[in-house]
PDB file of C-alpha atoms in Angstrom:
ATOM      1  CA  MET A   1    -174.853  -9.300-139.928  1.00  0.00           C
ATOM      2  CA  THR A   2    -176.098  -5.895-138.835  1.00  0.00           C
ATOM      3  CA  GLU A   3    -179.221  -5.327-136.752  1.00  0.00           C
ATOM      4  CA  SER A   4    -180.522  -2.624-139.083  1.00  0.00           C
ATOM      5  CA  SER A   5    -180.173  -4.671-142.253  1.00  0.00           C
ATOM      6  CA  GLY A   6    -183.877  -5.434-142.584  1.00  0.00           C
ATOM      7  CA  ARG A   7    -185.995  -8.528-142.551  1.00  0.00           C
ATOM      8  CA  PRO A   8    -184.394 -11.966-142.543  1.00  0.00           C
ATOM      9  CA  VAL A   9    -184.006 -13.778-145.846  1.00  0.00           C
ATOM     10  CA  VAL A  10    -185.561 -17.075-146.915  1.00  0.00           C
ATOM     11  CA  VAL A  11    -183.902 -18.625-149.958  1.00  0.00           C
ATOM     12  CA  PHE A  12    -185.795 -20.862-152.404  1.00  0.00           C
ATOM     13  CA  ASP A  13    -184.477 -23.063-155.164  1.00  0.00           C
ATOM     14  CA  LEU A  14    -186.679 -23.260-158.277  1.00  0.00           C
ATOM     15  CA  ASP A  15    -186.415 -26.559-160.152  1.00  0.00           C
ATOM     16  CA  ASN A  16    -188.170 -29.366-158.243  1.00  0.00           C
ATOM     17  CA  THR A  17    -188.707 -27.048-155.292  1.00  0.00           C
ATOM     18  CA  LEU A  18    -191.181 -24.550-156.776  1.00  0.00           C
ATOM     19  CA  ALA A  19    -191.342 -25.759-160.395  1.00  0.00           C
ATOM     20  CA  ASP A  20    -192.138 -29.330-161.414  1.00  0.00           C
ATOM     21  CA  THR A  21    -189.551 -30.267-164.043  1.00  0.00           C
ATOM     22  CA  ALA A  22    -190.826 -33.813-164.690  1.00  0.00           C
ATOM     23  CA  HIS A  23    -192.170 -32.942-168.159  1.00  0.00           C
ATOM     24  CA  ARG A  24    -188.729 -31.789-169.340  1.00  0.00           C
ATOM     25  CA  GLN A  25    -186.543 -34.516-167.851  1.00  0.00           C
ATOM     26  CA  ARG A  26    -186.541 -36.265-171.232  1.00  0.00           C
ATOM     27  CA  PHE A  27    -184.121 -33.623-172.502  1.00  0.00           C
ATOM     28  CA  LEU A  28    -181.549 -34.714-169.897  1.00  0.00           C
ATOM     29  CA  GLU A  29    -181.946 -38.432-170.487  1.00  0.00           C
ATOM     30  CA  ARG A  30    -180.490 -38.151-174.020  1.00  0.00           C
ATOM     31  CA  LYS A  31    -176.828 -38.304-174.933  1.00  0.00           C
ATOM     32  CA  PRO A  32    -175.746 -35.640-175.494  1.00  0.00           C
ATOM     33  CA  ARG A  33    -178.103 -33.796-173.187  1.00  0.00           C
ATOM     34  CA  ASP A  34    -180.338 -31.211-174.851  1.00  0.00           C
ATOM     35  CA  TRP A  35    -179.836 -28.216-172.573  1.00  0.00           C
ATOM     36  CA  ASP A  36    -181.493 -25.761-174.953  1.00  0.00           C
ATOM     37  CA  GLY A  37    -184.639 -27.923-175.002  1.00  0.00           C
ATOM     38  CA  PHE A  38    -184.542 -28.416-171.235  1.00  0.00           C
ATOM     39  CA  PHE A  39    -184.423 -24.707-170.464  1.00  0.00           C
ATOM     40  CA  ALA A  40    -186.784 -23.713-173.304  1.00  0.00           C
ATOM     41  CA  ALA A  41    -189.483 -25.927-171.727  1.00  0.00           C
ATOM     42  CA  ALA A  42    -189.163 -24.310-168.268  1.00  0.00           C
ATOM     43  CA  PRO A  43    -191.959 -21.743-168.807  1.00  0.00           C
ATOM     44  CA  GLN A  44    -194.415 -24.665-169.004  1.00  0.00           C
ATOM     45  CA  ASP A  45    -193.403 -26.075-165.601  1.00  0.00           C
ATOM     46  CA  PRO A  46    -196.410 -26.681-163.375  1.00  0.00           C
ATOM     47  CA  PRO A  47    -196.014 -25.173-159.915  1.00  0.00           C
ATOM     48  CA  LEU A  48    -195.402 -27.431-156.932  1.00  0.00           C
ATOM     49  CA  ALA A  49    -198.154 -26.566-154.446  1.00  0.00           C
ATOM     50  CA  GLU A  50    -196.079 -27.307-151.338  1.00  0.00           C
ATOM     51  CA  GLY A  51    -193.259 -25.016-152.397  1.00  0.00           C
ATOM     52  CA  VAL A  52    -195.543 -22.228-153.602  1.00  0.00           C
ATOM     53  CA  ALA A  53    -197.456 -22.239-150.312  1.00  0.00           C
ATOM     54  CA  LEU A  54    -194.210 -22.111-148.342  1.00  0.00           C
ATOM     55  CA  VAL A  55    -192.924 -19.107-150.341  1.00  0.00           C
ATOM     56  CA  LYS A  56    -196.140 -17.203-149.748  1.00  0.00           C
ATOM     57  CA  GLU A  57    -196.145 -18.040-146.046  1.00  0.00           C
ATOM     58  CA  SER A  58    -192.459 -17.110-145.676  1.00  0.00           C
ATOM     59  CA  ALA A  59    -192.982 -13.743-147.375  1.00  0.00           C
ATOM     60  CA  ARG A  60    -195.086 -12.596-144.407  1.00  0.00           C
ATOM     61  CA  GLU A  61    -192.003 -12.353-142.185  1.00  0.00           C
ATOM     62  CA  CYS A  62    -189.016 -12.578-144.516  1.00  0.00           C
ATOM     63  CA  GLU A  63    -187.574 -11.258-147.729  1.00  0.00           C
ATOM     64  CA  VAL A  64    -187.813 -13.975-150.374  1.00  0.00           C
ATOM     65  CA  VAL A  65    -184.751 -14.697-152.489  1.00  0.00           C
ATOM     66  CA  TYR A  66    -184.684 -17.185-155.367  1.00  0.00           C
ATOM     67  CA  LEU A  67    -181.450 -19.110-155.923  1.00  0.00           C
ATOM     68  CA  THR A  68    -181.285 -21.307-159.004  1.00  0.00           C
ATOM     69  CA  GLY A  69    -178.710 -23.090-161.080  1.00  0.00           C
ATOM     70  CA  ARG A  70    -180.519 -21.989-164.240  1.00  0.00           C
ATOM     71  CA  PRO A  71    -178.317 -19.907-166.533  1.00  0.00           C
ATOM     72  CA  GLU A  72    -178.733 -16.149-166.696  1.00  0.00           C
ATOM     73  CA  ARG A  73    -180.169 -16.402-170.226  1.00  0.00           C
ATOM     74  CA  CYS A  74    -183.325 -17.868-168.621  1.00  0.00           C
ATOM     75  CA  ARG A  75    -183.948 -14.798-166.443  1.00  0.00           C
ATOM     76  CA  ARG A  76    -186.872 -13.343-168.442  1.00  0.00           C
ATOM     77  CA  ASP A  77    -188.724 -16.678-168.616  1.00  0.00           C
ATOM     78  CA  THR A  78    -188.018 -17.310-164.932  1.00  0.00           C
ATOM     79  CA  LEU A  79    -189.344 -13.910-163.829  1.00  0.00           C
ATOM     80  CA  HIS A  80    -192.479 -14.384-165.936  1.00  0.00           C
ATOM     81  CA  TRP A  81    -193.024 -17.856-164.453  1.00  0.00           C
ATOM     82  CA  LEU A  82    -192.639 -16.576-160.867  1.00  0.00           C
ATOM     83  CA  ALA A  83    -195.124 -13.766-161.530  1.00  0.00           C
ATOM     84  CA  ALA A  84    -197.598 -16.112-163.248  1.00  0.00           C
ATOM     85  CA  GLN A  85    -197.638 -18.259-160.095  1.00  0.00           C
ATOM     86  CA  GLY A  86    -198.424 -15.229-157.950  1.00  0.00           C
ATOM     87  CA  LEU A  87    -195.130 -15.564-156.080  1.00  0.00           C
ATOM     88  CA  PRO A  88    -193.659 -12.592-154.264  1.00  0.00           C
ATOM     89  CA  ALA A  89    -191.060 -10.518-156.051  1.00  0.00           C
ATOM     90  CA  GLY A  90    -187.541 -11.113-154.868  1.00  0.00           C
ATOM     91  CA  ARG A  91    -183.945 -11.100-155.973  1.00  0.00           C
ATOM     92  CA  VAL A  92    -183.124 -13.958-158.347  1.00  0.00           C
ATOM     93  CA  PHE A  93    -179.598 -15.366-158.364  1.00  0.00           C
ATOM     94  CA  MET A  94    -178.695 -17.400-161.475  1.00  0.00           C
ATOM     95  CA  ARG A  95    -175.600 -18.975-163.016  1.00  0.00           C
ATOM     96  CA  ARG A  96    -173.414 -16.898-165.288  1.00  0.00           C
ATOM     97  CA  ASP A  97    -173.978 -17.766-168.958  1.00  0.00           C
ATOM     98  CA  ALA A  98    -171.211 -19.377-170.983  1.00  0.00           C
ATOM     99  CA  GLY A  99    -169.757 -17.569-173.966  1.00  0.00           C
ATOM    100  CA  TRP A 100    -169.050 -13.951-174.742  1.00  0.00           C
ATOM    101  CA  ALA A 101    -172.675 -12.823-174.562  1.00  0.00           C
ATOM    102  CA  GLY A 102    -172.770 -13.956-170.942  1.00  0.00           C
ATOM    103  CA  GLY A 103    -169.666 -12.033-169.964  1.00  0.00           C
ATOM    104  CA  GLY A 104    -167.046 -14.753-170.441  1.00  0.00           C
ATOM    105  CA  ARG A 105    -166.858 -18.271-169.083  1.00  0.00           C
ATOM    106  CA  GLY A 106    -169.991 -19.710-167.616  1.00  0.00           C
ATOM    107  CA  ASP A 107    -169.996 -21.079-164.103  1.00  0.00           C
ATOM    108  CA  ARG A 108    -170.072 -24.869-164.294  1.00  0.00           C
ATOM    109  CA  ARG A 109    -169.152 -25.640-160.704  1.00  0.00           C
ATOM    110  CA  PRO A 110    -171.459 -28.058-158.888  1.00  0.00           C
ATOM    111  CA  ALA A 111    -174.569 -26.466-157.388  1.00  0.00           C
ATOM    112  CA  ARG A 112    -173.345 -27.253-153.869  1.00  0.00           C
ATOM    113  CA  HIS A 113    -170.472 -24.793-154.442  1.00  0.00           C
ATOM    114  CA  THR A 114    -172.256 -22.028-156.363  1.00  0.00           C
ATOM    115  CA  LYS A 115    -175.266 -21.914-154.063  1.00  0.00           C
ATOM    116  CA  LEU A 116    -173.194 -21.985-150.876  1.00  0.00           C
ATOM    117  CA  GLU A 117    -171.195 -19.043-152.205  1.00  0.00           C
ATOM    118  CA  VAL A 118    -174.380 -17.000-152.674  1.00  0.00           C
ATOM    119  CA  LEU A 119    -175.705 -18.012-149.233  1.00  0.00           C
ATOM    120  CA  ARG A 120    -172.492 -16.844-147.581  1.00  0.00           C
ATOM    121  CA  ARG A 121    -172.644 -13.558-149.485  1.00  0.00           C
ATOM    122  CA  LEU A 122    -176.246 -12.994-148.370  1.00  0.00           C
ATOM    123  CA  ALA A 123    -175.347 -13.864-144.761  1.00  0.00           C
ATOM    124  CA  ARG A 124    -172.707 -11.128-144.571  1.00  0.00           C
ATOM    125  CA  ASP A 125    -175.322  -8.496-143.817  1.00  0.00           C
ATOM    126  CA  ARG A 126    -178.611 -10.371-143.367  1.00  0.00           C
ATOM    127  CA  GLU A 127    -179.932 -13.264-141.370  1.00  0.00           C
ATOM    128  CA  VAL A 128    -180.509 -16.189-143.734  1.00  0.00           C
ATOM    129  CA  ARG A 129    -183.347 -17.833-141.880  1.00  0.00           C
ATOM    130  CA  LEU A 130    -183.858 -20.808-144.182  1.00  0.00           C
ATOM    131  CA  LEU A 131    -182.772 -22.439-147.432  1.00  0.00           C
ATOM    132  CA  VAL A 132    -185.372 -24.583-149.219  1.00  0.00           C
ATOM    133  CA  ASP A 133    -183.821 -26.852-151.881  1.00  0.00           C
ATOM    134  CA  ASP A 134    -184.320 -30.324-153.345  1.00  0.00           C
ATOM    135  CA  ASP A 135    -180.636 -31.012-154.042  1.00  0.00           C
ATOM    136  CA  GLU A 136    -179.329 -33.237-151.248  1.00  0.00           C
ATOM    137  CA  GLN A 137    -175.709 -32.190-151.768  1.00  0.00           C
ATOM    138  CA  VAL A 138    -176.626 -28.492-151.655  1.00  0.00           C
ATOM    139  CA  CYS A 139    -178.598 -29.103-148.458  1.00  0.00           C
ATOM    140  CA  GLU A 140    -175.737 -30.997-146.822  1.00  0.00           C
ATOM    141  CA  ALA A 141    -173.177 -28.329-147.748  1.00  0.00           C
ATOM    142  CA  ALA A 142    -175.435 -25.559-146.428  1.00  0.00           C
ATOM    143  CA  GLU A 143    -176.025 -27.408-143.149  1.00  0.00           C
ATOM    144  CA  ARG A 144    -172.274 -27.998-142.704  1.00  0.00           C
ATOM    145  CA  ALA A 145    -171.800 -24.236-143.177  1.00  0.00           C
ATOM    146  CA  GLY A 146    -174.325 -23.539-140.399  1.00  0.00           C
ATOM    147  CA  PHE A 147    -177.446 -22.691-142.426  1.00  0.00           C
ATOM    148  CA  THR A 148    -180.898 -23.989-141.557  1.00  0.00           C
ATOM    149  CA  VAL A 149    -182.255 -26.125-144.391  1.00  0.00           C
ATOM    150  CA  LEU A 150    -185.596 -27.554-145.422  1.00  0.00           C
ATOM    151  CA  ARG A 151    -185.306 -30.350-147.960  1.00  0.00           C
ATOM    152  CA  ALA A 152    -187.911 -30.009-150.698  1.00  0.00           C
ATOM    153  CA  ARG A 153    -188.965 -33.622-151.090  1.00  0.00           C
ATOM    154  CA  TRP A 154    -192.335 -33.029-152.717  1.00  0.00           C
ATOM    155  CA  ALA A 155    -191.214 -33.541-156.356  1.00  0.00           C
ATOM    156  CA  GLU A 156    -190.255 -36.785-158.026  1.00  0.00           C
ATOM    157  CA  ARG A 157    -186.490 -37.353-157.944  1.00  0.00           C
ATOM    158  CA  SER A 158    -184.599 -37.317-161.223  1.00  0.00           C
ATOM    159  CA  ALA A 159    -181.227 -39.058-161.505  1.00  0.00           C
ATOM    160  CA  ALA A 160    -180.505 -37.149-164.730  1.00  0.00           C
ATOM    161  CA  LEU A 161    -181.153 -33.786-163.051  1.00  0.00           C
ATOM    162  CA  GLU A 162    -179.065 -34.700-159.997  1.00  0.00           C
ATOM    163  CA  ASP A 163    -176.169 -35.713-162.240  1.00  0.00           C
ATOM    164  CA  ALA A 164    -176.496 -32.461-164.184  1.00  0.00           C
ATOM    165  CA  GLN A 165    -176.454 -30.412-160.987  1.00  0.00           C
ATOM    166  CA  GLN A 166    -173.372 -32.076-159.542  1.00  0.00           C
ATOM    167  CA  ARG A 167    -171.238 -33.197-162.482  1.00  0.00           C
ATOM    168  CA  GLU A 168    -172.037 -30.729-165.204  1.00  0.00           C
ATOM    169  CA  GLY A 169    -172.902 -27.591-163.233  1.00  0.00           C
ATOM    170  CA  ARG A 170    -175.821 -26.845-165.520  1.00  0.00           C
ATOM    171  CA  THR A 171    -178.754 -26.320-163.175  1.00  0.00           C
TER     172      THR A 171
END
């Protein structure tokens, strides 16, 4: 990290940290899972007040970065949702899409691997002051790597979403 690199960074997850995904869990409870339906419903996510307040408070001292397991094809909807909630602008890191349109193979590694990779990249030249995430395995991996973590425990847990994050590398 360099001293002149700017303000420290605070990193926020989206699903079940800032956005309440409860209304779209039904798409993950089916076999096979309906990923298109799950992500298509994301623009209707209600905001989670605790997470939104924390982003706004953090933006006073830090650069806000959003780190999500959502695929890149959801970028436009995600940016619109963030703006509609009055959240500060910030870099948004997303998973690579699968297929040729997304530049080749999608990234289906568990979230604990993909997110830790981005955190380490950010930490090369900036202080990463805090990661806020609901995924317990992501939080544990980040803590083991030396990052300060706040577990977002203000949304209802979803076994289907947790399985998708860790086994299928989809969110």
